[in-house]
Tab-separated table of C-alpha atoms and ligand atoms in Angstrom:
chain	number	residue	atom	x	y	z
A	1296	MET	CA	-49.595	14.179	-4.219
A	1297	CYS	CA	-48.716	15.450	-0.193
A	1298	MET	CA	-48.410	19.599	-0.497
A	1299	PHE	CA	-45.856	19.540	1.890
A	1300	PRO	CA	-42.247	17.796	2.122
A	1301	SER	CA	-40.897	15.798	4.976
A	1302	LYS	CA	-38.476	18.022	7.303
A	1303	THR	CA	-35.657	20.402	5.682
A	1304	LEU	CA	-32.381	19.464	6.992
A	1305	LEU	CA	-32.598	22.867	8.479
A	1306	GLN	CA	-35.763	22.028	10.457
A	1307	TYR	CA	-34.360	18.874	11.329
A	1308	LEU	CA	-30.444	19.912	12.649
A	1309	ILE	CA	-32.726	23.582	14.734
A	1310	GLU	CA	-35.195	20.579	16.282
A	1311	ASN	CA	-32.057	18.664	17.368
A	1312	LEU	CA	-30.249	21.708	19.106
A	1313	ILE	CA	-33.491	21.308	21.236
A	1314	ASN	CA	-31.652	18.123	22.932
A	1315	HIS	CA	-27.819	18.473	22.175
A	1316	PRO	CA	-27.695	22.852	22.790
A	1317	LEU	CA	-24.080	21.760	22.497
A	1318	GLN	CA	-23.925	21.208	18.556
A	1319	LYS	CA	-24.621	24.932	17.639
A	1320	GLU	CA	-21.194	24.624	15.643
A	1321	LEU	CA	-21.631	20.652	14.295
A	1322	ALA	CA	-25.091	22.008	13.553
A	1323	LEU	CA	-23.766	24.979	11.120
A	1324	ILE	CA	-20.797	22.923	9.652
A	1325	MET	CA	-23.520	20.026	8.831
A	1326	SER	CA	-25.717	23.023	6.688
A	1327	ASP	CA	-22.085	24.134	5.405
A	1328	LEU	CA	-20.853	20.761	3.879
A	1329	ALA	CA	-24.855	20.732	2.218
A	1330	THR	CA	-23.787	23.794	0.536
A	1331	ILE	CA	-20.796	22.356	-0.940
A	1332	GLY	CA	-22.905	19.232	-1.848
A	1333	LYS	CA	-25.659	20.781	-3.737
A	1334	ILE	CA	-22.527	23.099	-5.733
A	1335	ILE	CA	-20.983	19.613	-6.457
A	1336	SER	CA	-24.417	18.180	-7.268
A	1337	ARG	CA	-25.372	20.729	-10.179
A	1338	GLU	CA	-21.551	20.914	-11.145
A	1339	VAL	CA	-22.010	16.696	-11.377
A	1340	ASN	CA	-25.080	16.865	-13.350
A	1341	ARG	CA	-24.322	19.623	-15.895
A	1342	ALA	CA	-20.719	18.079	-16.064
A	1343	GLY	CA	-21.520	16.617	-19.647
A	1344	VAL	CA	-23.254	19.808	-20.871
A	1345	ALA	CA	-20.235	22.075	-19.804
A	1346	HIS	CA	-17.662	19.458	-21.786
A	1347	ILE	CA	-16.136	20.160	-18.062
A	1348	LEU	CA	-15.949	15.399	-18.191
A	1349	GLY	CA	-12.512	14.080	-18.598
A	1350	GLN	CA	-8.926	13.949	-17.299
A	1351	HIS	CA	-7.563	16.997	-15.475
A	1352	GLY	CA	-4.245	15.873	-16.629
A	1353	SER	CA	-1.893	16.080	-13.702
A	1354	VAL	CA	-1.462	13.547	-10.896
A	1355	ASN	CA	-2.592	12.807	-7.298
A	1356	ILE	CA	-0.452	12.106	-4.149
A	1357	GLN	CA	-2.184	8.156	-4.765
A	1358	GLY	CA	-0.551	8.456	-8.112
A	1359	GLU	CA	-3.644	8.376	-9.778
A	1360	GLU	CA	-4.992	10.670	-12.364
A	1361	VAL	CA	-6.863	13.648	-11.239
A	1362	GLN	CA	-10.271	14.623	-12.818
A	1363	THR	CA	-11.602	18.043	-13.782
A	1364	LEU	CA	-14.657	17.668	-11.606
A	1365	ASP	CA	-11.856	16.322	-8.706
A	1366	VAL	CA	-10.179	19.296	-8.874
A	1367	LEU	CA	-13.068	21.292	-9.360
A	1368	ALA	CA	-14.892	19.722	-5.941
A	1369	ASN	CA	-12.053	19.878	-4.040
A	1370	GLU	CA	-11.415	23.292	-4.690
A	1371	LEU	CA	-14.774	23.868	-4.024
A	1372	CYS	CA	-14.752	22.663	-0.420
A	1373	LYS	CA	-11.220	24.127	0.452
A	1374	GLN	CA	-12.193	27.469	-0.471
A	1375	TYR	CA	-15.976	27.240	1.097
A	1376	LEU	CA	-14.408	25.398	4.592
A	1377	ARG	CA	-11.944	28.025	4.305
A	1378	LYS	CA	-14.481	31.352	5.187
A	1379	THR	CA	-16.654	29.381	7.616
A	1380	GLY	CA	-14.276	29.812	10.285
A	1381	HIS	CA	-14.937	26.925	11.508
A	1382	PHE	CA	-11.635	24.485	10.240
A	1383	ALA	CA	-8.249	25.033	12.143
A	1384	ALA	CA	-6.903	22.502	9.291
A	1385	LEU	CA	-7.613	20.700	6.206
A	1386	ALA	CA	-7.412	17.519	4.905
A	1387	SER	CA	-8.177	16.222	1.010
A	1388	GLU	CA	-7.600	13.197	-0.639
A	1389	GLU	CA	-6.335	15.376	-3.073
A	1390	GLU	CA	-3.888	17.566	-1.024
A	1391	ASP	CA	-0.500	16.114	-0.621
A	1392	GLY	CA	-0.122	17.712	3.300
A	1393	VAL	CA	-2.350	19.821	5.993
A	1394	VAL	CA	-3.951	22.833	4.656
A	1395	ASP	CA	-3.566	25.816	6.867
A	1396	MET	CA	-7.091	27.247	7.532
A	1397	GLY	CA	-4.987	31.065	7.731
A	1398	GLU	CA	-6.780	33.606	10.179
A	1399	PHE	CA	-9.927	32.334	9.634
A	1400	GLY	CA	-8.985	28.965	11.206
A	1401	GLU	CA	-6.624	30.571	14.508
A	1402	ASN	CA	-9.532	30.269	16.611
A	1403	ALA	CA	-11.687	27.328	14.912
A	1404	GLN	CA	-12.550	24.696	17.358
A	1405	TYR	CA	-12.580	21.728	14.227
A	1406	ILE	CA	-10.884	19.700	12.002
A	1407	ILE	CA	-12.138	17.676	8.433
A	1408	ALA	CA	-10.714	15.281	6.618
A	1409	PHE	CA	-12.763	15.166	3.125
A	1410	ASP	CA	-12.528	12.862	-0.418
A	1411	PRO	CA	-13.723	15.778	-2.445
A	1412	LEU	CA	-15.305	13.523	-5.543
A	1413	ASP	CA	-14.820	10.024	-4.033
A	1414	GLY	CA	-14.900	7.138	-6.912
A	1415	SER	CA	-13.365	9.564	-9.719
A	1416	SER	CA	-13.068	6.421	-12.365
A	1417	ASN	CA	-16.679	6.524	-12.513
A	1418	ILE	CA	-16.831	10.823	-12.986
A	1419	ASP	CA	-17.341	9.916	-17.109
A	1420	VAL	CA	-19.427	6.907	-17.325
A	1421	ASN	CA	-22.679	8.766	-15.077
A	1422	VAL	CA	-22.084	5.890	-12.377
A	1423	SER	CA	-22.838	7.183	-8.770
A	1424	ILE	CA	-19.580	8.971	-7.320
A	1425	GLY	CA	-19.798	10.676	-4.121
A	1426	THR	CA	-18.026	13.552	-1.392
A	1427	ILE	CA	-16.633	11.931	2.513
A	1428	PHE	CA	-16.222	13.631	5.087
A	1429	SER	CA	-14.555	13.579	8.290
A	1430	VAL	CA	-14.850	15.842	11.936
A	1431	HIS	CA	-12.726	15.660	14.940
A	1432	LYS	CA	-11.919	18.176	17.753
A	1433	ARG	CA	-8.905	20.035	17.275
A	1434	LEU	CA	-6.502	19.004	19.701
A	1435	PRO	CA	-4.797	21.213	21.521
A	1436	ASN	CA	-0.870	22.111	22.412
A	1437	ILE	CA	-0.330	20.997	18.969
A	1438	SER	CA	0.171	23.363	15.858
A	1439	ARG	CA	-2.706	23.299	13.658
A	1440	THR	CA	-1.414	22.544	11.246
A	1441	ASP	CA	1.503	19.157	12.159
A	1442	GLU	CA	-0.590	16.140	10.538
A	1443	LYS	CA	-0.843	14.790	14.421
A	1444	GLN	CA	-4.332	16.908	14.398
A	1445	PHE	CA	-5.087	13.801	11.390
A	1446	LEU	CA	-4.132	11.218	13.691
A	1447	GLN	CA	-6.769	10.887	15.682
A	1448	LYS	CA	-9.222	7.844	16.378
A	1449	GLY	CA	-12.506	6.634	13.708
A	1450	SER	CA	-13.968	6.726	17.550
A	1451	ASP	CA	-13.387	10.300	18.355
A	1452	GLN	CA	-15.003	11.548	15.214
A	1453	VAL	CA	-17.655	14.451	16.211
A	1454	LEU	CA	-19.401	13.868	12.343
A	1455	ALA	CA	-19.038	12.445	9.333
A	1456	GLY	CA	-21.057	11.107	6.259
A	1457	TYR	CA	-21.099	11.109	2.581
A	1458	ILE	CA	-23.269	12.842	-0.317
A	1459	LEU	CA	-23.704	10.690	-3.068
A	1460	TYR	CA	-24.552	11.821	-6.443
A	1461	GLY	CA	-26.668	9.202	-8.210
A	1462	SER	CA	-29.966	8.989	-9.563
A	1463	SER	CA	-30.627	11.708	-7.039
A	1464	THR	CA	-28.543	12.927	-4.372
A	1465	VAL	CA	-28.284	11.894	-1.296
A	1466	LEU	CA	-26.651	13.317	2.273
A	1467	VAL	CA	-25.704	10.472	4.790
A	1468	PHE	CA	-24.601	11.683	8.243
A	1469	SER	CA	-23.936	10.943	11.799
A	1470	PHE	CA	-23.400	12.995	15.112
A	1471	GLY	CA	-22.863	9.727	16.960
A	1472	ASP	CA	-26.581	9.373	17.944
A	1473	GLY	CA	-27.723	7.309	14.697
A	1474	VAL	CA	-27.874	7.682	11.034
A	1475	HIS	CA	-29.876	10.198	9.233
A	1476	GLU	CA	-30.584	10.314	5.471
A	1477	PHE	CA	-31.896	13.557	3.385
A	1478	THR	CA	-32.467	13.615	0.315
A	1479	LEU	CA	-31.574	17.345	-2.084
A	1480	ASP	CA	-35.167	17.943	-4.109
A	1481	GLN	CA	-33.720	19.539	-6.613
A	1482	SER	CA	-37.147	21.775	-7.485
A	1483	LEU	CA	-36.419	23.513	-3.929
A	1484	GLY	CA	-32.923	23.030	-3.818
A	1485	GLU	CA	-33.231	21.650	0.059
A	1486	PHE	CA	-32.517	18.281	1.753
A	1487	LEU	CA	-35.262	16.610	2.880
A	1488	LEU	CA	-35.471	13.789	5.710
A	1489	SER	CA	-35.729	10.887	3.977
A	1490	ARG	CA	-34.624	7.836	6.635
A	1491	GLU	CA	-33.751	9.207	10.573
A	1492	LYS	CA	-32.003	6.817	13.106
A	1493	LEU	CA	-31.322	4.224	9.809
A	1494	ARG	CA	-30.660	0.541	10.438
A	1495	ILE	CA	-28.597	-1.975	8.510
A	1496	PRO	CA	-31.432	-4.814	7.624
A	1497	PRO	CA	-30.205	-8.250	9.316
A	1498	LYS	CA	-30.404	-10.363	6.293
A	1499	CYS	CA	-27.136	-10.327	4.417
A	1500	PRO	CA	-28.399	-11.056	0.557
A	1501	ILE	CA	-24.878	-9.025	-1.190
A	1502	TYR	CA	-21.668	-9.840	-1.193
A	1503	SER	CA	-19.245	-6.903	-2.721
A	1504	VAL	CA	-15.967	-7.112	-4.179
A	1505	ASN	CA	-13.565	-6.104	-6.967
A	1506	GLU	CA	-13.314	-10.189	-7.580
A	1507	SER	CA	-10.595	-9.549	-10.121
A	1508	ASN	CA	-8.183	-8.592	-7.387
A	1509	THR	CA	-8.742	-12.418	-6.080
A	1510	PRO	CA	-5.888	-13.209	-7.404
A	1511	LEU	CA	-3.998	-10.744	-5.275
A	1512	MET	CA	-5.451	-11.635	-2.343
A	1513	LYS	CA	-4.049	-13.620	0.501
A	1514	GLU	CA	-5.603	-17.415	0.904
A	1515	HIS	CA	-8.337	-16.926	3.665
A	1516	ASP	CA	-9.513	-13.564	1.374
A	1517	VAL	CA	-10.721	-16.174	-0.956
A	1518	MET	CA	-11.902	-18.583	1.337
A	1519	PHE	CA	-13.736	-16.124	2.551
A	1520	ILE	CA	-15.462	-14.403	-0.756
A	1521	ASN	CA	-16.005	-18.874	-1.710
A	1522	PHE	CA	-17.460	-18.965	1.641
A	1523	LEU	CA	-20.186	-16.044	0.588
A	1524	LYS	CA	-21.329	-17.813	-2.401
A	1525	LYS	CA	-21.251	-20.952	-0.952
A	1526	ASP	CA	-25.024	-21.756	-0.631
A	1527	GLY	CA	-26.261	-19.698	-3.422
A	1528	THR	CA	-28.103	-17.227	-1.260
A	1529	ARG	CA	-26.559	-13.852	-1.982
A	1530	THR	CA	-26.046	-12.003	-5.176
A	1531	ALA	CA	-22.671	-9.880	-6.161
A	1532	ARG	CA	-23.035	-5.831	-6.544
A	1533	TYR	CA	-19.662	-4.243	-7.090
A	1534	ILE	CA	-20.177	-0.805	-8.172
A	1535	GLY	CA	-16.434	0.385	-7.101
A	1536	SER	CA	-16.995	3.697	-5.734
A	1537	LEU	CA	-17.044	3.330	-2.198
A	1538	VAL	CA	-20.117	5.926	-1.260
A	1539	ALA	CA	-21.843	3.881	-3.623
A	1540	ASP	CA	-21.239	0.787	-1.916
A	1541	VAL	CA	-22.061	1.555	1.291
A	1542	HIS	CA	-24.986	3.526	0.777
A	1543	ARG	CA	-26.367	0.151	-0.837
A	1544	THR	CA	-25.068	-1.558	1.710
A	1545	LEU	CA	-26.104	0.567	4.832
A	1546	ILE	CA	-30.149	0.250	2.760
A	1547	LYS	CA	-30.226	-2.970	1.541
A	1548	GLY	CA	-27.655	-5.492	3.587
A	1549	GLY	CA	-24.646	-7.074	2.896
A	1550	ILE	CA	-20.380	-7.356	3.098
A	1551	PHE	CA	-18.022	-4.680	1.038
A	1552	VAL	CA	-14.689	-6.312	1.447
A	1553	TYR	CA	-11.626	-4.681	0.324
A	1554	PRO	CA	-8.955	-6.523	1.758
A	1555	ALA	CA	-4.665	-5.661	1.475
A	1556	ILE	CA	-3.705	-7.295	-1.774
A	1557	ASP	CA	-0.115	-7.427	-3.550
A	1558	ALA	CA	-1.010	-5.903	-6.330
A	1559	GLU	CA	2.854	-5.129	-7.142
A	1560	HIS	CA	3.124	-9.043	-7.255
A	1561	LYS	CA	6.330	-8.618	-4.468
A	1562	GLY	CA	4.810	-10.899	-1.411
A	1563	VAL	CA	3.734	-7.579	0.152
A	1564	TYR	CA	-0.396	-7.072	1.299
A	1565	LYS	CA	-1.100	-3.892	1.151
A	1566	GLY	CA	-4.850	-1.929	1.757
A	1567	LYS	CA	-6.152	0.605	-1.013
A	1568	LEU	CA	-8.672	2.858	0.866
A	1569	ARG	CA	-8.209	5.810	2.898
A	1570	LEU	CA	-8.217	4.914	6.685
A	1571	ASN	CA	-8.629	8.995	7.609
A	1572	TYR	CA	-11.274	10.264	4.595
A	1573	GLU	CA	-12.705	6.675	3.541
A	1574	ALA	CA	-12.925	3.863	5.764
A	1575	LYS	CA	-13.134	5.852	9.029
A	1576	PRO	CA	-16.094	7.668	8.623
A	1577	MET	CA	-18.151	4.916	7.051
A	1578	ALA	CA	-16.571	2.849	10.090
A	1579	LEU	CA	-18.949	5.348	12.173
A	1580	LEU	CA	-22.077	5.383	10.104
A	1581	LEU	CA	-22.069	1.703	9.890
A	1582	SER	CA	-21.175	1.099	13.588
A	1583	GLN	CA	-24.490	4.125	14.002
A	1584	ALA	CA	-26.317	1.842	11.823
A	1585	GLY	CA	-26.074	-1.432	14.152
A	1586	GLY	CA	-23.541	-2.963	11.197
A	1587	LEU	CA	-19.643	-3.435	11.523
A	1588	ALA	CA	-16.605	-1.640	9.354
A	1589	ILE	CA	-12.636	-3.654	10.365
A	1590	ASP	CA	-9.523	-3.586	9.111
A	1591	GLY	CA	-9.763	-7.198	8.932
A	1592	GLN	CA	-8.131	-8.291	12.226
A	1593	GLN	CA	-9.363	-4.774	14.090
A	1594	ASP	CA	-12.985	-2.214	14.616
A	1595	ILE	CA	-11.714	0.760	11.873
A	1596	LEU	CA	-12.890	2.556	14.472
A	1597	ASN	CA	-10.048	2.110	17.519
A	1598	LYS	CA	-7.479	2.642	14.381
A	1599	ILE	CA	-5.518	5.220	15.444
A	1600	PRO	CA	-3.744	6.680	11.869
A	1601	TYR	CA	0.175	7.117	11.696
A	1602	SER	CA	0.124	9.296	8.168
A	1603	LEU	CA	-2.396	11.491	6.865
A	1604	HIS	CA	-2.691	9.631	3.769
A	1605	GLU	CA	-2.940	6.096	5.002
A	1606	ARG	CA	-4.641	2.752	3.327
A	1607	THR	CA	-6.293	0.229	4.761
A	1608	SER	CA	-8.245	-2.718	4.108
A	1609	LEU	CA	-12.069	-2.667	4.685
A	1610	ILE	CA	-14.622	-4.998	5.897
A	1611	LEU	CA	-17.857	-3.675	6.397
A	1612	GLY	CA	-21.309	-4.238	6.354
A	1613	ASN	CA	-23.475	-6.502	8.505
A	1614	ALA	CA	-21.441	-7.582	12.097
A	1615	ASP	CA	-22.582	-10.862	12.086
A	1616	VAL	CA	-20.924	-11.379	8.602
A	1617	VAL	CA	-18.163	-9.486	8.791
A	1618	LYS	CA	-17.823	-10.936	12.192
A	1619	GLU	CA	-17.216	-14.645	10.758
A	1620	TYR	CA	-14.771	-12.654	8.249
A	1621	GLU	CA	-12.781	-10.999	11.222
A	1622	THR	CA	-12.554	-14.763	13.151
A	1623	LEU	CA	-10.869	-16.697	9.949
A	1624	SER	CA	-8.324	-13.434	9.164
A	1625	LEU	CA	-7.591	-13.850	13.198
A	1626	THR	CA	-7.084	-17.741	12.515
A	1627	ASN	CA	-4.990	-17.713	9.605
A	1628	ASN	CA	-2.902	-14.726	9.569
A	1629	THR	CA	-0.069	-15.002	8.767
B	2482	LIG	P1	-11.647	5.388	-6.500
B	2482	LIG	O1	-10.474	4.751	-7.084
B	2482	LIG	O2	-12.250	4.988	-8.482
B	2482	LIG	O3	-11.178	6.065	-6.741
B	2482	LIG	O4	-10.798	4.967	-3.024
B	2482	LIG	C1	-10.871	4.936	-4.253
B	2482	LIG	C2	-12.144	3.898	-4.408
B	2482	LIG	O5	-12.740	4.249	-6.178
B	2482	LIG	C3	-13.149	4.047	-4.383
B	2482	LIG	O6	-14.223	5.052	-3.977
B	2482	LIG	C4	-13.469	2.433	-4.169
B	2482	LIG	O7	-14.546	1.528	-3.466
B	2482	LIG	C5	-12.649	1.805	-4.590
B	2482	LIG	O8	-11.261	3.033	-4.894
B	2482	LIG	C6	-12.067	1.082	-5.957
B	2482	LIG	O9	-10.872	0.320	-5.952
B	2482	LIG	P2	-10.407	-0.648	-7.556
B	2482	LIG	O10	-10.679	0.053	-9.000
B	2482	LIG	O11	-9.298	-1.377	-7.424
B	2482	LIG	O12	-11.721	-1.770	-7.295
């Protein structure tokens, strides 16, 4: 057995600074997010033991029941990130508005949007969940707590990624020059490099969709899902945690489809996933790995959010198959 572990995250970030000296602060941000990931990973792993599973009893801005671990992860992210002094403002799935960083954010150059614990409906059944983050430069000449700080295009993200709490804890991120994966070695308490410059495999062997929604989808979405199943070469996998479904897609190839649905049977079709802290960061990772993420008709990275908690449809995975969806959607959209 090898005595020497692969490169630690810290070693990687320091080495990266030789080629990208201007990324010093982003490297520090990445290191802080990794620390948060370690703490949440510990809490997720001991949640059952600590009897902190279950519901918190409140409802968040999205109308969903808030889980205890969601609250814990959100508080941890807020308090820890505030003290780093890197962020002028923060937005979270669990917060109605922009969170002021107070005196710590006065001279900060970045803003961060995150989902502290994505896939919350999977928390108390030991299914993988994750933390998603998206970092932008702070916009000048706009108050730092103005929502407009967060209405920036996905292509302007300077750092995006996720931490997946699964059978192991993995950190996947991009500064816009490739996607890298680090796996947490619990005994060392270190994230170790497991995949550098990750590329999505060329084949698309898996389709991932909540098929219970097909009666609520537009006709062309149902057509597309039938097309994916047509020749029997693909298998189905749907975890219902975006982080886990995206991670599998990046590693194994495939397509994830969450189109707009008519959930209220009123002829109004809406996406479910959040643009700022779900779709945008995943889109950066997919595009950096050679894949693609669209809302059906345009690249997610080109979308300018019109509100903090805007929802979107999301189709991501192997670029050629995602483009087939785009063509079908553009020719059939009503
Ligand atoms: P959850 O509702 O469990 O928090 O946007 C949140 C999310 O999970 C994603 O992680 C996941 O991809 C999606 O919603 C699952 O939605 P459905 O239950 O409607 O399939």
